[in-house]
Every structure is written in structure tokens, then in C-alpha cells.
Amino acid sequence: MTKPYIFITRSLPEEIVTPFQEKFNVKMWDSEEQPVDREVLLEEAGKADALITVLSDQVDEELLSRGRQLKVVANLAVGFDNIDIKTAEKNGITITNTPDVLTETTADLTFSLLMATARRLIEANEYVRKGDWENWAPLLMAGHDIHHKTIGIVGMGRIGEAVAHRARGFHMNVLYHNRSRKKEAEEKLGAVYKSFDELVTQADFVVCLAPLTPETKGMFHKEVFKKMKSSAIFVNTSRGDNANEDDLYQALVEGDIAGAGLDVFENEPISKDHPLLSLQQVVALPHIGSASVETRKAMMNLCLENVQLVLDEQEPKTKVTS
Ligand code: NAP
């Protein structure tokens, strides 16, 4: 009997893939960094029983319609905005993601980014390395306090709650906004539910952790930045498209807000000439929210386990539905 065929769109460590090779015929794109060519991906989708994809792979109608024997697409991310879920469901293709295993790691990064932006850590590090540090000065590299300030979390889901937990450790006042209230988080974390407008007006740190959907796309725009405190710091570790980058740039330049910590961008990788990168009050990271070695390996394992379960005609651990 021929083994089911799995195509993985990036090169993953052998130690992760080898245990599955006995049962499956596994082929990987030969680069860890370079995305798979679209034509190759379309061709592979036509041959594969399972695909393991990353967030830059567009799993759209064109691709899904090629999948004559495709049973499952396992996305190496908790977000699935790169996948047309409705078409997958119509075509009987199971979609899985990697929730939970990345929650704490992404919360660590989100809080680190908040702190790095508020306390100007990246700028201060460059200052020392360039040899500019000649004297102590009363306001040298003075940033903004974090402790006892107000954090406003838009998207109080798994990662949002884990960020709130960290914020409580810094004696922060926690506000949150979701489409639905989470009484449990309110009791457990002392978080206070606010409307979106109230949250952006009152928070010192506005943190976006809502998924990218038609509803959230561009939800942080000019008028929203104008409503924020001029001392506010905007942190985005969700998806770049949730904020309008031109408006964010203007808001920073015009002093509507004080800074931004960004792990995600409208176009990734962001061009080094992008105006946002010319601003000292911006800390920019290359989408590394879940990027610890332990967590990335856990995500890879979860993808392969999900694929195996679906190909064995069992329920996957973490299925995405519309
Ligand atoms: P989650 O548990 O599903 O939480 C998302 C939260 O957003 C939910 O509580 C949801 O509550 C809320 N939400 C959805 N639509 C909303 C809207 N229109 N307005 C306000 N809130 C809304 O997901 P998660 O595991 O925490 O992950 C969150 C996101 O983080 C992912 O979708 C992904 O984009 C991003 N992420 C980024 C990285 C990175 O590397 N930077 C890593 C992991 C995840 P309601 O349904 O009640 O509105």
C-alpha cells in the first residue's frame, strides 16, 4: 500500500519529521526561510493527502480546488487568516491550527515588547554600543513607567489573558475589550470590560491581540489613535492588518501617541525603508511572537499529530471551523 503523502512548505528539523516517515511519505520545501514557490505549492496541493503550511502561504480557493486527494491542511500558527475556511469546509478538507502551545510564549514576547518600547531598551542598547554614552544625565533615555499603569487588551482570548496575568504582576490596572464579556477573566484577573472607545481612551498601553478578520482589519486607524492618550503606547502582536500603518505613522509623528511596539506588519517582511522604521519611538520585531525553540517545536509536533489523526480518520486535536 502506498504511504499517504505529506508536503510541508518549509524545511523543519529532521528530529521532528523522522518519527512520521515510517508511516508517511514526507516531502519538505528545501528552505527554512524562503517561502515555497506558488506554482510548486499548487502542484503539491494536487498530489498531497496533507499539507503543513505557514502563515505566508495563501490557502485560497485556487489552491483548495487543486486538492483532489487533500484531506487536511495543518497551519503552523494559531491565526488562520491565510486560509479560506469556508471553501475548505465545502471541499471536505479539515483545517487545523496550533492554539494553546504558543500562548505563554507569545504573551512573554508581547509583554517584553511593551516593556522594551516603554523603557526604550533597543534605543538605549544602540546608544551604548555606538559609544554615545559619555555621561550620566538626569533624563538620559528616560522612558515611561509600566507598573501601576493601565493596560487595555483588545482581544482577551488565550494570549490576551496570559498578558493580563503578567500585567497583574506589575500591579497594572487591566481593561479589556472583546465582542463578548468574559466574566471568568474578570474574576480571575480583575480585568474590567470596556467598550472599544472607552478602552483606547483610558489605557496607557493599548495591546492588540484580536485575530485578523473582516471586522478587525484596520480597526486601529486615524480617529482611534487620536482618541488615545498622547502618552499611550500601542503594541501589536496580532496581525499587521489590524492597524492602518499610514495612520499609525502619522499618529506617532504628530504626537497623538508616544510609541509603538510592533511584531507584525501589513506586509511582511517590512521593507527597511518603511517610514515606521525611521522613528525612534517604534520597536519593530520580525513576527517572533511564538519564536522560542521549545514552542516552535511543540507547534510543529502538533501539526504532524493533527495530520496523522485526520489521515487515520480520527478527530484532530485542534480543528478550525468557520
Ligand atoms: P483567541 O483565544 O481566539 O483570542 C482572540 C480574542 O479576540 C477572543 O477573545 C475574541 O473574543 C477576540 N475578538 C475576536 N474578534 C474581535 C473583535 N472584532 N473585536 C474585539 N475582540 C475580538 O486567540 P489567541 O490564541 O489568543 O490568539 C490571538 C491572535 O494572536 C491570533 O489570532 C494571531 O493573530 C495572533 N498571534 C500572533 C503571534 C505572533 O507571532 N505575533 C503568535 C500567536 C498568535 P470575542 O469572540 O468575544 O470577540
PDB file of C-alpha atoms in Angstrom, residues 120 123 127 135-144:
ATOM      1  CA  ARG A 120      13.417  52.497  25.287  1.00  0.00           C
ATOM      2  CA  GLU A 123      17.407  52.649  21.597  1.00  0.00           C
ATOM      3  CA  TYR A 127      23.347  54.190  22.282  1.00  0.00           C
ATOM      4  CA  ASN A 135      27.926  60.932  30.986  1.00  0.00           C
ATOM      5  CA  TRP A 136      25.086  60.252  33.361  1.00  0.00           C
ATOM      6  CA  ALA A 137      22.243  62.714  32.802  1.00  0.00           C
ATOM      7  CA  PRO A 138      19.041  63.133  34.800  1.00  0.00           C
ATOM      8  CA  LEU A 139      16.765  62.294  31.895  1.00  0.00           C
ATOM      9  CA  LEU A 140      19.111  60.122  29.860  1.00  0.00           C
ATOM     10  CA  MET A 141      16.990  57.538  27.967  1.00  0.00           C
ATOM     11  CA  ALA A 142      14.077  58.205  30.319  1.00  0.00           C
ATOM     12  CA  GLY A 143      11.024  56.253  29.245  1.00  0.00           C
ATOM     13  CA  HIS A 144       7.557  55.596  30.642  1.00  0.00           C
TER      14      HIS A 144
END
